[in-house]
Amino acid sequence: MSEAKLTLTDMQKSFGTQHVLRGINLEIAKGEMVCLIGPSGSGKSTLLRCMNMLEPIDDGIVQLDGLDISEPGLDLEPVRRRIGIVFQSFNLFPHMSAADNVLLAPRRVLGKGTAELQVEAHELFQRFNLADHMHKYPDQLSGGQQQRVAVIRALAMRPEIMLFDEITSALDPELVEEVLDVLRQLRDDGMTMVLATHEMGFARELADRVCFMDGGKIVEEGPPTQMFREPRMDRTKSFLKSVLR
Amino acid sequence: MLALVILVPMAPGWSRVKDSFFNWEIFVRTTPRLLEAFLLDVAIFAWSAPLIAVIGLLIALCRGVRSPSLFPLRMFGAAYVDIFRGVPVILVIYLIGFGIPGLGLPRPWNSPYIWGTVALVLTYSAYVAEILRSGIESIHPSQRSAAICLGLSERDAMRYVILPQAIRRVVPANMNMFIALQKDVALLSVIGPVEILRQAGVFKSLLANFTPYVAAAAIFLALTIPATRYADYLMNRQRNVRS
């Protein structure tokens, strides 16, 4: 693959006495799609939240395009604009319409005219088949629609890399596919993406690389064909056996 | 209730009490002037309430700052709330209302209206600050995370994401505070303004009759009962939506 977009070097993170990330080394190339799989509590979510410094790390280095963003005292606002993140629980702002959810940050941060931003937002809503729902409030939307609005909200900042934290786990099964379709579209656009996911079929279908995490470490990584057909490590084997049945 | 209505008039002193507290003639005669005086209560309320809202919000924000460099602000907020919630309103009114004009300030600045208002604003801001703070803390941290992750500053996250939700959530509780304030304005009578309670006191001395106090109570009720009902209605509605 080409140049590295995001590089993690020996990343450590603890919550109190709980050592959640125990030395993560990972390099994500531009345009690459990486899936993190592993049992609950293995550190997947924390890893994503440390990638954009939402959680400060205890030790190690995070580099975005070679810039050390884990340096203490660095102004993180411009960094976070370049990294989009979507959460399991959507986290839309309930007091704003879908359109305002999407427009808030660009309006405040990007310094473009409202008219221009509105056109851009409308294009995004149209692209993900939500143009009819732009002016609804989150509680008037289905889970799948809310999650797609959350994706649009992150995309409106024109991020260079997108992080997805189990974004289909809180959805009813029949709504999962519409959200995965959005990810397929982003994949086609060549967006750099990191997903924590339980959707093994999806990981197998689209990922460039699959990382199996357990106990705060990346136990094994490789292309999906190898990871799902012939994993080397015993822990990977037993995990895949339990989720694939 | 029925027993009360039947039994109380049977008490030996009832006819005297009836005459000095429920004298219809005096009621009719004093009510117009009391209503006029009540306008002053309403006016004091009207200029205090927005000040309380603004200062309460500032104090709540002080108490919520995260950055270690702003720790003194946090301390100030905590001390402010501790002091003004810990002292009876009437005492604050006495201390400020008599103390500061005692400095011998020139004319407009020795007015009991100003210092009475200041006393009410200081006290009520502390309560409102605590209500707002509980509202801010009731907003799930994931809302802040989502805002921060979009590249918004802490300030913008507070202003556009957290505060609008928090304020909406505590409207009913604040309504109750403002109903209490409406009544406590009458406490300023102790430092001079001839508002309704003081006016009723004047009538009492003049007519040697307590009916004006009953009339004053009736006037308060005419305002506070609808306001309380409205607050209850808001509270119920909030419970049903639960954003």
Short mmCIF file of C-alpha atoms in Angstrom, two decimals:
data_model
loop_
_atom_site.label_atom_id
_atom_site.label_comp_id
_atom_site.label_asym_id
_atom_site.label_seq_id
_atom_site.Cartn_x
_atom_site.Cartn_y
_atom_site.Cartn_z
CA MET A 1 0.00 0.00 0.00
CA SER A 2 0.93 3.64 -0.36
CA GLU A 3 1.95 6.17 2.30
CA ALA A 4 0.76 5.89 5.91
CA LYS A 5 -2.22 8.05 6.91
CA LEU A 6 -2.30 7.13 10.57
CA THR A 7 0.46 5.47 12.52
CA LEU A 8 0.15 4.15 16.06
CA THR A 9 3.34 3.25 17.89
CA ASP A 10 3.31 1.32 21.14
CA MET A 11 0.09 2.92 22.32
CA GLN A 12 -0.82 2.36 25.99
CA LYS A 13 -4.04 3.28 27.75
CA SER A 14 -5.38 2.56 31.22
CA PHE A 15 -8.61 3.48 32.95
CA GLY A 16 -7.66 3.45 36.62
CA THR A 17 -6.18 0.04 37.29
CA GLN A 18 -7.57 -1.42 34.08
CA HIS A 19 -4.92 -1.68 31.42
CA VAL A 20 -7.07 -1.44 28.29
CA LEU A 21 -4.52 -1.00 25.50
CA ARG A 22 -1.23 -2.82 25.94
CA GLY A 23 1.09 -1.60 23.26
CA ILE A 24 -0.76 -1.16 19.99
CA ASN A 25 1.27 -0.85 16.80
CA LEU A 26 -0.72 -0.19 13.68
CA GLU A 27 -0.18 1.59 10.41
CA ILE A 28 -3.15 2.58 8.30
CA ALA A 29 -2.41 3.45 4.69
CA LYS A 30 -4.20 6.13 2.72
CA GLY A 31 -7.37 4.66 1.20
CA GLU A 32 -7.14 1.51 3.26
CA MET A 33 -10.06 -0.06 5.07
CA VAL A 34 -9.13 -1.80 8.29
CA CYS A 35 -11.58 -3.83 10.38
CA LEU A 36 -10.99 -4.42 14.07
CA ILE A 37 -12.65 -7.56 15.34
CA GLY A 38 -12.53 -9.22 18.72
CA PRO A 39 -14.59 -9.99 21.81
CA SER A 40 -16.31 -7.23 23.80
CA GLY A 41 -13.88 -5.53 26.13
CA SER A 42 -10.89 -6.32 23.94
CA GLY A 43 -10.16 -2.60 23.51
CA LYS A 44 -11.53 -1.97 20.00
CA SER A 45 -13.64 1.05 20.99
CA THR A 46 -10.94 2.52 23.18
CA LEU A 47 -8.45 2.13 20.36
CA LEU A 48 -10.71 4.13 18.04
CA ARG A 49 -11.30 6.81 20.67
CA CYS A 50 -7.56 7.14 21.17
CA MET A 51 -6.95 7.51 17.43
CA ASN A 52 -8.54 10.98 17.42
CA MET A 53 -7.34 11.77 20.94
CA LEU A 54 -10.87 11.81 22.35
CA GLU A 55 -9.23 9.76 25.07
CA PRO A 56 -5.72 10.93 25.96
CA ILE A 57 -3.23 8.08 25.74
CA ASP A 58 -0.82 7.22 28.53
CA ASP A 59 2.12 6.32 26.37
CA GLY A 60 3.08 5.86 22.75
CA ILE A 61 2.75 7.99 19.64
CA VAL A 62 -0.11 8.69 17.23
CA GLN A 63 0.83 10.28 13.93
CA LEU A 64 -1.51 11.71 11.35
CA ASP A 65 0.31 12.21 8.05
CA GLY A 66 3.54 12.16 10.02
CA LEU A 67 2.35 14.83 12.50
CA ASP A 68 2.56 13.71 16.12
CA ILE A 69 -0.95 14.38 17.43
CA SER A 70 -0.35 12.69 20.78
CA GLU A 71 2.01 15.42 21.89
CA PRO A 72 0.72 17.00 25.10
CA GLY A 73 -0.50 20.56 24.74
CA LEU A 74 -1.21 20.29 21.02
CA ASP A 75 -4.35 22.09 19.91
CA LEU A 76 -6.56 19.18 18.94
CA GLU A 77 -9.43 21.05 17.30
CA PRO A 78 -7.84 21.22 13.84
CA VAL A 79 -6.74 17.59 14.17
CA ARG A 80 -10.20 16.33 15.03
CA ARG A 81 -11.65 18.03 11.97
CA ARG A 82 -9.51 15.77 9.83
CA ILE A 83 -10.68 12.61 11.58
CA GLY A 84 -14.38 11.75 11.45
CA ILE A 85 -15.88 9.35 13.96
CA VAL A 86 -19.29 7.68 14.16
CA PHE A 87 -20.49 6.03 17.34
CA GLN A 88 -22.60 3.00 18.12
CA SER A 89 -25.27 5.13 19.78
CA PHE A 90 -25.46 7.74 16.94
CA ASN A 91 -25.15 10.67 19.38
CA LEU A 92 -27.11 13.03 17.19
CA PHE A 93 -28.01 16.32 18.85
CA PRO A 94 -31.69 15.77 19.74
CA HIS A 95 -32.62 19.45 19.82
CA MET A 96 -31.62 20.06 16.21
CA SER A 97 -33.01 18.91 12.88
CA ALA A 98 -30.96 16.46 10.84
CA ALA A 99 -29.82 19.32 8.61
CA ASP A 100 -28.72 21.43 11.58
CA ASN A 101 -26.88 18.47 13.08
CA VAL A 102 -24.90 18.28 9.87
CA LEU A 103 -24.41 22.03 9.44
CA LEU A 104 -23.43 23.01 12.99
CA ALA A 105 -19.74 22.15 12.88
CA PRO A 106 -19.06 23.33 9.31
CA ARG A 107 -20.76 26.62 10.10
CA ARG A 108 -18.73 27.19 13.23
CA VAL A 109 -15.44 25.82 12.04
CA LEU A 110 -14.94 25.85 8.28
CA GLY A 111 -15.69 29.52 7.73
CA LYS A 112 -17.67 29.04 4.54
CA GLY A 113 -20.91 30.84 3.67
CA THR A 114 -24.16 29.31 4.87
CA ALA A 115 -25.55 29.10 1.34
CA GLU A 116 -22.55 27.14 0.11
CA LEU A 117 -22.67 24.81 3.12
CA GLN A 118 -26.35 24.20 2.64
CA VAL A 119 -25.80 23.13 -0.95
CA GLU A 120 -23.07 20.75 0.15
CA ALA A 121 -25.19 19.31 2.93
CA HIS A 122 -28.10 18.83 0.59
CA GLU A 123 -25.87 16.94 -1.82
CA LEU A 124 -24.76 14.62 0.98
CA PHE A 125 -28.34 13.98 2.11
CA GLN A 126 -29.31 13.25 -1.47
CA ARG A 127 -26.43 10.92 -1.98
CA PHE A 128 -27.44 8.81 1.00
CA ASN A 129 -31.15 8.92 0.14
CA LEU A 130 -32.12 11.10 3.07
CA ALA A 131 -33.10 14.31 1.30
CA ASP A 132 -36.74 13.84 2.36
CA HIS A 133 -35.73 13.63 6.00
CA MET A 134 -33.38 16.60 6.20
CA HIS A 135 -35.70 18.72 8.26
CA LYS A 136 -36.85 16.04 10.67
CA TYR A 137 -35.61 15.76 14.23
CA PRO A 138 -33.64 12.72 15.35
CA ASP A 139 -36.57 11.25 17.29
CA GLN A 140 -38.63 11.26 14.08
CA LEU A 141 -36.07 9.08 12.28
CA SER A 142 -35.47 5.34 12.41
CA GLY A 143 -32.25 4.04 13.92
CA GLY A 144 -30.80 3.37 10.50
CA GLN A 145 -31.68 6.85 9.30
CA GLN A 146 -30.20 8.41 12.43
CA GLN A 147 -26.98 6.53 11.95
CA ARG A 148 -26.78 7.62 8.32
CA VAL A 149 -27.31 11.23 9.43
CA ALA A 150 -24.45 10.73 11.90
CA VAL A 151 -22.23 9.55 9.03
CA ILE A 152 -23.24 12.55 6.93
CA ARG A 153 -22.52 14.84 9.87
CA ALA A 154 -18.99 13.49 10.09
CA LEU A 155 -18.50 13.64 6.31
CA ALA A 156 -19.62 17.27 6.15
CA MET A 157 -16.32 18.23 7.77
CA ARG A 158 -14.51 16.60 4.80
CA PRO A 159 -12.40 14.32 7.00
CA GLU A 160 -9.40 12.48 5.61
CA ILE A 161 -10.04 9.37 7.65
CA MET A 162 -13.22 7.94 9.16
CA LEU A 163 -13.50 5.85 12.32
CA PHE A 164 -16.60 3.71 12.90
CA ASP A 165 -17.27 2.33 16.36
CA GLU A 166 -19.64 -0.65 15.96
CA ILE A 167 -22.06 1.57 14.14
CA THR A 168 -24.55 -1.21 13.38
CA SER A 169 -24.59 -2.84 16.82
CA ALA A 170 -27.44 -0.75 18.20
CA LEU A 171 -29.63 -1.27 15.12
CA ASP A 172 -32.49 -3.64 14.45
CA PRO A 173 -31.25 -6.36 12.07
CA GLU A 174 -33.35 -5.13 9.13
CA LEU A 175 -31.73 -1.70 9.37
CA VAL A 176 -28.13 -2.87 9.36
CA GLU A 177 -27.87 -3.22 5.61
CA GLU A 178 -28.76 0.39 4.79
CA VAL A 179 -25.93 1.59 7.02
CA LEU A 180 -23.47 -0.93 5.58
CA ASP A 181 -24.42 0.34 2.11
CA VAL A 182 -23.22 3.78 3.15
CA LEU A 183 -19.87 2.25 4.10
CA ARG A 184 -19.69 0.51 0.72
CA GLN A 185 -20.20 3.87 -0.99
CA LEU A 186 -17.42 5.41 1.09
CA ARG A 187 -15.21 2.46 0.24
CA ASP A 188 -15.82 3.13 -3.45
CA ASP A 189 -14.79 6.75 -2.90
CA GLY A 190 -11.48 5.58 -1.55
CA MET A 191 -12.03 6.91 1.99
CA THR A 192 -9.51 5.74 4.58
CA MET A 193 -11.55 3.87 7.18
CA VAL A 194 -11.11 2.02 10.44
CA LEU A 195 -14.08 0.00 11.71
CA ALA A 196 -14.64 -1.80 14.96
CA THR A 197 -17.29 -4.30 13.96
CA HIS A 198 -19.10 -7.52 14.71
CA GLU A 199 -20.28 -7.82 11.09
CA MET A 200 -17.89 -10.58 10.05
CA GLY A 201 -19.50 -11.03 6.63
CA PHE A 202 -19.01 -7.36 5.92
CA ALA A 203 -15.41 -7.40 7.11
CA ARG A 204 -14.69 -10.36 4.88
CA GLU A 205 -16.35 -8.70 1.90
CA LEU A 206 -14.76 -5.26 2.04
CA ALA A 207 -11.80 -4.97 4.39
CA ASP A 208 -8.26 -4.68 3.08
CA ARG A 209 -7.03 -5.88 6.41
CA VAL A 210 -8.57 -7.47 9.48
CA CYS A 211 -7.05 -7.07 12.94
CA PHE A 212 -8.09 -9.44 15.69
CA MET A 213 -7.86 -7.80 19.12
CA ASP A 214 -7.93 -9.50 22.47
CA GLY A 215 -6.87 -8.31 25.93
CA GLY A 216 -5.78 -4.88 24.70
CA LYS A 217 -3.46 -6.18 21.99
CA ILE A 218 -3.61 -6.87 18.30
CA VAL A 219 -3.19 -10.61 18.40
CA GLU A 220 -3.19 -11.24 14.70
CA GLU A 221 -3.72 -9.29 11.51
CA GLY A 222 -3.91 -10.03 7.82
CA PRO A 223 -6.05 -9.86 4.70
CA PRO A 224 -9.61 -11.14 5.30
CA THR A 225 -9.18 -14.26 3.17
CA GLN A 226 -6.34 -15.44 5.33
CA MET A 227 -7.84 -14.28 8.64
CA PHE A 228 -11.18 -15.98 8.10
CA ARG A 229 -9.94 -19.13 6.30
CA GLU A 230 -6.72 -19.98 8.04
CA PRO A 231 -6.05 -17.92 11.16
CA ARG A 232 -2.74 -18.83 12.77
CA MET A 233 -3.33 -18.04 16.42
CA ASP A 234 -5.46 -20.26 18.65
CA ARG A 235 -7.29 -17.31 20.19
CA THR A 236 -8.28 -16.04 16.75
CA LYS A 237 -9.48 -19.50 15.80
CA SER A 238 -11.64 -19.92 18.87
CA PHE A 239 -13.10 -16.40 18.55
CA LEU A 240 -13.97 -16.88 14.89
CA LYS A 241 -15.43 -20.28 15.65
CA SER A 242 -17.70 -18.77 18.29
CA VAL A 243 -18.93 -15.88 16.12
CA LEU A 244 -19.20 -17.73 12.79
CA ARG A 245 -20.70 -20.91 14.31
CA MET B 1 -62.18 20.71 55.86
CA LEU B 2 -65.87 20.56 56.67
CA ALA B 3 -65.06 20.09 60.33
CA LEU B 4 -62.88 23.15 60.16
CA VAL B 5 -65.64 25.22 58.63
CA ILE B 6 -68.08 24.08 61.30
CA LEU B 7 -65.80 23.94 64.33
CA VAL B 8 -63.71 27.09 64.00
CA PRO B 9 -66.72 29.46 64.21
CA MET B 10 -67.70 27.67 67.43
CA ALA B 11 -64.47 28.79 69.14
CA PRO B 12 -64.98 31.43 71.81
CA GLY B 13 -62.85 34.08 70.06
CA TRP B 14 -64.24 33.59 66.56
CA SER B 15 -66.33 36.71 66.35
CA ARG B 16 -63.33 38.83 67.26
CA VAL B 17 -61.04 37.03 64.81
CA LYS B 18 -63.66 37.29 62.11
CA ASP B 19 -63.91 40.98 62.66
CA SER B 20 -60.18 41.71 62.67
CA PHE B 21 -59.08 39.30 59.87
CA PHE B 22 -62.09 38.90 57.59
CA ASN B 23 -63.69 42.30 57.65
CA TRP B 24 -65.32 42.60 54.23
CA GLU B 25 -65.65 46.34 54.38
CA ILE B 26 -61.95 46.83 55.07
CA PHE B 27 -61.09 44.23 52.46
CA VAL B 28 -62.92 46.17 49.79
CA ARG B 29 -61.49 49.47 50.96
CA THR B 30 -57.82 48.44 51.08
CA THR B 31 -57.53 46.06 48.12
CA PRO B 32 -57.14 48.72 45.40
CA ARG B 33 -54.19 50.34 47.20
CA LEU B 34 -52.70 46.93 47.90
CA LEU B 35 -52.96 46.04 44.25
CA GLU B 36 -51.16 49.24 43.40
CA ALA B 37 -48.42 48.38 45.87
CA PHE B 38 -48.29 44.89 44.42
CA LEU B 39 -47.24 46.39 41.10
CA LEU B 40 -43.99 47.33 42.81
CA ASP B 41 -43.47 43.67 43.77
CA VAL B 42 -44.09 42.72 40.18
CA ALA B 43 -41.64 45.36 38.99
CA ILE B 44 -38.90 44.23 41.38
CA PHE B 45 -39.54 40.67 40.24
CA ALA B 46 -39.42 41.70 36.60
CA TRP B 47 -35.99 43.29 36.80
CA SER B 48 -34.55 40.71 39.17
CA ALA B 49 -35.53 37.64 37.17
CA PRO B 50 -33.38 38.27 34.07
CA LEU B 51 -30.41 39.27 36.23
CA ILE B 52 -30.81 36.04 38.19
CA ALA B 53 -30.97 34.02 34.99
CA VAL B 54 -27.76 35.57 33.64
CA ILE B 55 -25.76 35.42 36.87
CA GLY B 56 -27.05 31.94 37.68
CA LEU B 57 -25.87 30.77 34.27
CA LEU B 58 -22.43 32.37 34.71
CA ILE B 59 -22.00 30.75 38.12
CA ALA B 60 -23.12 27.38 36.77
CA LEU B 61 -20.56 27.69 33.97
CA CYS B 62 -17.86 28.64 36.48
CA ARG B 63 -18.60 25.52 38.46
CA GLY B 64 -18.37 23.37 35.35
CA VAL B 65 -15.00 24.47 33.95
CA ARG B 66 -12.66 21.58 33.29
CA SER B 67 -9.36 23.20 32.54
CA PRO B 68 -6.98 23.15 35.53
CA SER B 69 -5.81 26.69 34.77
CA LEU B 70 -9.32 27.92 35.45
CA PHE B 71 -9.50 26.21 38.83
CA PRO B 72 -9.93 29.57 40.70
CA LEU B 73 -13.15 30.15 38.75
CA ARG B 74 -14.39 26.77 39.88
CA MET B 75 -13.52 27.59 43.46
CA PHE B 76 -15.28 30.93 43.19
CA GLY B 77 -18.43 29.26 41.84
CA ALA B 78 -18.44 26.70 44.65
CA ALA B 79 -17.87 29.32 47.35
CA TYR B 80 -20.55 31.57 45.93
CA VAL B 81 -23.13 28.81 45.92
CA ASP B 82 -22.17 27.64 49.41
CA ILE B 83 -22.45 31.10 50.90
CA PHE B 84 -25.66 32.31 49.32
CA ARG B 85 -27.49 29.03 49.71
CA GLY B 86 -26.35 28.77 53.30
CA VAL B 87 -27.61 32.13 54.56
CA PRO B 88 -31.33 32.88 54.99
CA VAL B 89 -32.61 35.32 52.34
CA ILE B 90 -33.91 37.69 54.97
CA LEU B 91 -30.47 37.94 56.52
CA VAL B 92 -28.83 38.73 53.19
CA ILE B 93 -31.47 41.41 52.68
CA TYR B 94 -30.75 42.92 56.07
CA LEU B 95 -27.00 42.83 55.69
CA ILE B 96 -26.90 44.26 52.19
CA GLY B 97 -29.98 46.44 52.43
CA PHE B 98 -28.87 48.22 55.61
CA GLY B 99 -25.13 47.67 55.39
CA ILE B 100 -24.28 49.14 52.02
CA PRO B 101 -26.44 52.30 52.19
CA GLY B 102 -24.83 52.73 55.61
CA LEU B 103 -21.61 53.55 53.77
CA GLY B 104 -23.14 56.95 53.12
CA LEU B 105 -23.34 56.67 49.36
CA PRO B 106 -24.83 59.60 47.39
CA ARG B 107 -28.44 59.67 46.38
CA PRO B 108 -29.42 57.09 43.87
CA TRP B 109 -26.90 54.63 45.30
CA ASN B 110 -28.43 54.44 48.75
CA SER B 111 -31.77 53.29 47.41
CA PRO B 112 -33.23 50.23 49.13
CA TYR B 113 -34.60 49.19 45.74
CA ILE B 114 -31.10 48.74 44.36
CA TRP B 115 -29.65 46.92 47.36
CA GLY B 116 -32.78 44.91 47.99
CA THR B 117 -32.66 43.76 44.40
CA VAL B 118 -28.98 42.96 44.73
CA ALA B 119 -29.69 40.81 47.80
CA LEU B 120 -32.43 38.86 46.03
CA VAL B 121 -30.36 38.45 42.88
CA LEU B 122 -27.32 37.20 44.79
CA THR B 123 -29.33 34.63 46.72
CA TYR B 124 -31.52 33.35 43.93
CA SER B 125 -28.62 33.17 41.47
CA ALA B 126 -27.02 30.58 43.72
CA TYR B 127 -30.11 28.36 43.57
CA VAL B 128 -30.60 28.82 39.85
CA ALA B 129 -26.89 28.07 39.28
CA GLU B 130 -27.28 24.74 41.07
CA ILE B 131 -30.37 23.86 39.03
CA LEU B 132 -28.58 24.71 35.79
CA ARG B 133 -25.54 22.75 36.83
CA SER B 134 -27.65 19.68 37.49
CA GLY B 135 -29.17 20.18 34.05
CA ILE B 136 -25.75 20.43 32.42
CA GLU B 137 -24.58 17.32 34.23
CA SER B 138 -27.69 15.42 33.16
CA ILE B 139 -26.68 15.69 29.50
CA HIS B 140 -24.92 12.48 28.57
CA PRO B 141 -21.15 12.92 28.04
CA SER B 142 -21.49 11.34 24.60
CA GLN B 143 -23.11 14.57 23.42
CA ARG B 144 -19.98 16.49 24.30
CA SER B 145 -17.80 13.79 22.74
CA ALA B 146 -19.78 13.96 19.52
CA ALA B 147 -19.41 17.74 19.38
CA ILE B 148 -15.70 17.70 20.19
CA CYS B 149 -15.06 15.00 17.60
CA LEU B 150 -16.55 17.22 14.92
CA GLY B 151 -13.81 19.73 15.67
CA LEU B 152 -15.96 22.10 17.71
CA SER B 153 -14.27 23.90 20.59
CA GLU B 154 -15.29 23.18 24.19
CA ARG B 155 -17.03 26.53 24.20
CA ASP B 156 -19.06 25.85 21.09
CA ALA B 157 -19.93 22.38 22.36
CA MET B 158 -21.30 23.95 25.54
CA ARG B 159 -23.08 26.76 23.77
CA TYR B 160 -24.69 24.94 20.88
CA VAL B 161 -25.00 21.35 22.06
CA ILE B 162 -25.09 21.02 25.84
CA LEU B 163 -26.66 24.24 27.15
CA PRO B 164 -29.72 24.29 24.87
CA GLN B 165 -30.60 20.78 26.00
CA ALA B 166 -29.75 21.42 29.65
CA ILE B 167 -31.78 24.61 29.89
CA ARG B 168 -34.81 22.97 28.35
CA ARG B 169 -34.56 20.17 30.85
CA VAL B 170 -34.56 22.45 33.91
CA VAL B 171 -37.29 24.88 32.85
CA PRO B 172 -39.85 23.43 35.30
CA ALA B 173 -37.44 23.48 38.24
CA ASN B 174 -36.54 27.08 37.47
CA MET B 175 -40.23 27.97 37.20
CA ASN B 176 -40.56 26.88 40.81
CA MET B 177 -37.63 29.07 41.78
CA PHE B 178 -39.25 32.08 40.15
CA ILE B 179 -42.53 31.42 41.92
CA ALA B 180 -40.62 31.42 45.20
CA LEU B 181 -38.91 34.65 44.16
CA GLN B 182 -42.26 36.26 43.44
CA LYS B 183 -43.19 35.68 47.06
CA ASP B 184 -39.82 36.58 48.53
CA VAL B 185 -39.92 40.02 46.95
CA ALA B 186 -42.23 40.84 49.88
CA LEU B 187 -39.26 40.34 52.22
CA LEU B 188 -37.83 43.62 50.93
CA SER B 189 -40.50 45.34 53.02
CA VAL B 190 -38.11 45.06 55.96
CA ILE B 191 -35.69 47.55 54.39
CA GLY B 192 -38.16 50.14 53.26
CA PRO B 193 -39.88 49.87 49.87
CA VAL B 194 -43.60 50.31 50.25
CA GLU B 195 -44.56 47.18 48.44
CA ILE B 196 -47.64 45.13 49.21
CA LEU B 197 -46.60 43.69 52.56
CA ARG B 198 -45.46 47.07 53.87
CA GLN B 199 -48.61 48.72 52.55
CA ALA B 200 -50.69 46.08 54.31
CA GLY B 201 -48.75 46.81 57.49
CA VAL B 202 -49.51 50.51 57.14
CA PHE B 203 -53.22 49.73 56.76
CA LYS B 204 -53.07 47.41 59.74
CA SER B 205 -51.74 50.17 61.97
CA LEU B 206 -54.09 52.74 60.52
CA LEU B 207 -57.25 50.67 60.80
CA ALA B 208 -56.24 48.47 63.74
CA ASN B 209 -57.29 45.49 61.64
CA PHE B 210 -55.49 42.51 60.09
CA THR B 211 -57.73 42.11 57.07
CA PRO B 212 -55.22 43.86 54.75
CA TYR B 213 -52.80 40.98 55.36
CA VAL B 214 -55.46 38.51 54.27
CA ALA B 215 -56.12 40.65 51.22
CA ALA B 216 -52.38 40.68 50.45
CA ALA B 217 -52.27 36.88 50.75
CA ALA B 218 -55.22 36.61 48.36
CA ILE B 219 -53.43 38.81 45.83
CA PHE B 220 -50.31 36.65 46.00
CA LEU B 221 -52.36 33.49 45.56
CA ALA B 222 -54.08 34.92 42.52
CA LEU B 223 -50.68 35.01 40.85
CA THR B 224 -48.80 32.07 42.34
CA ILE B 225 -51.50 29.41 41.98
CA PRO B 226 -51.76 29.72 38.19
CA ALA B 227 -47.96 29.91 37.97
CA THR B 228 -47.56 26.77 40.07
CA ARG B 229 -50.10 24.92 37.96
CA TYR B 230 -48.25 25.94 34.84
CA ALA B 231 -44.96 24.70 36.31
CA ASP B 232 -46.61 21.38 37.18
CA TYR B 233 -47.94 21.14 33.66
CA LEU B 234 -44.45 21.73 32.23
CA MET B 235 -42.98 19.18 34.62
CA ASN B 236 -45.51 16.55 33.57
CA ARG B 237 -44.99 17.21 29.91
CA GLN B 238 -41.26 16.87 30.38
CA ARG B 239 -41.68 13.55 32.11
CA ASN B 240 -43.71 12.30 29.19
CA VAL B 241 -41.26 13.31 26.45
CA ARG B 242 -37.94 12.64 28.19
CA SER B 243 -35.50 13.80 25.61
#
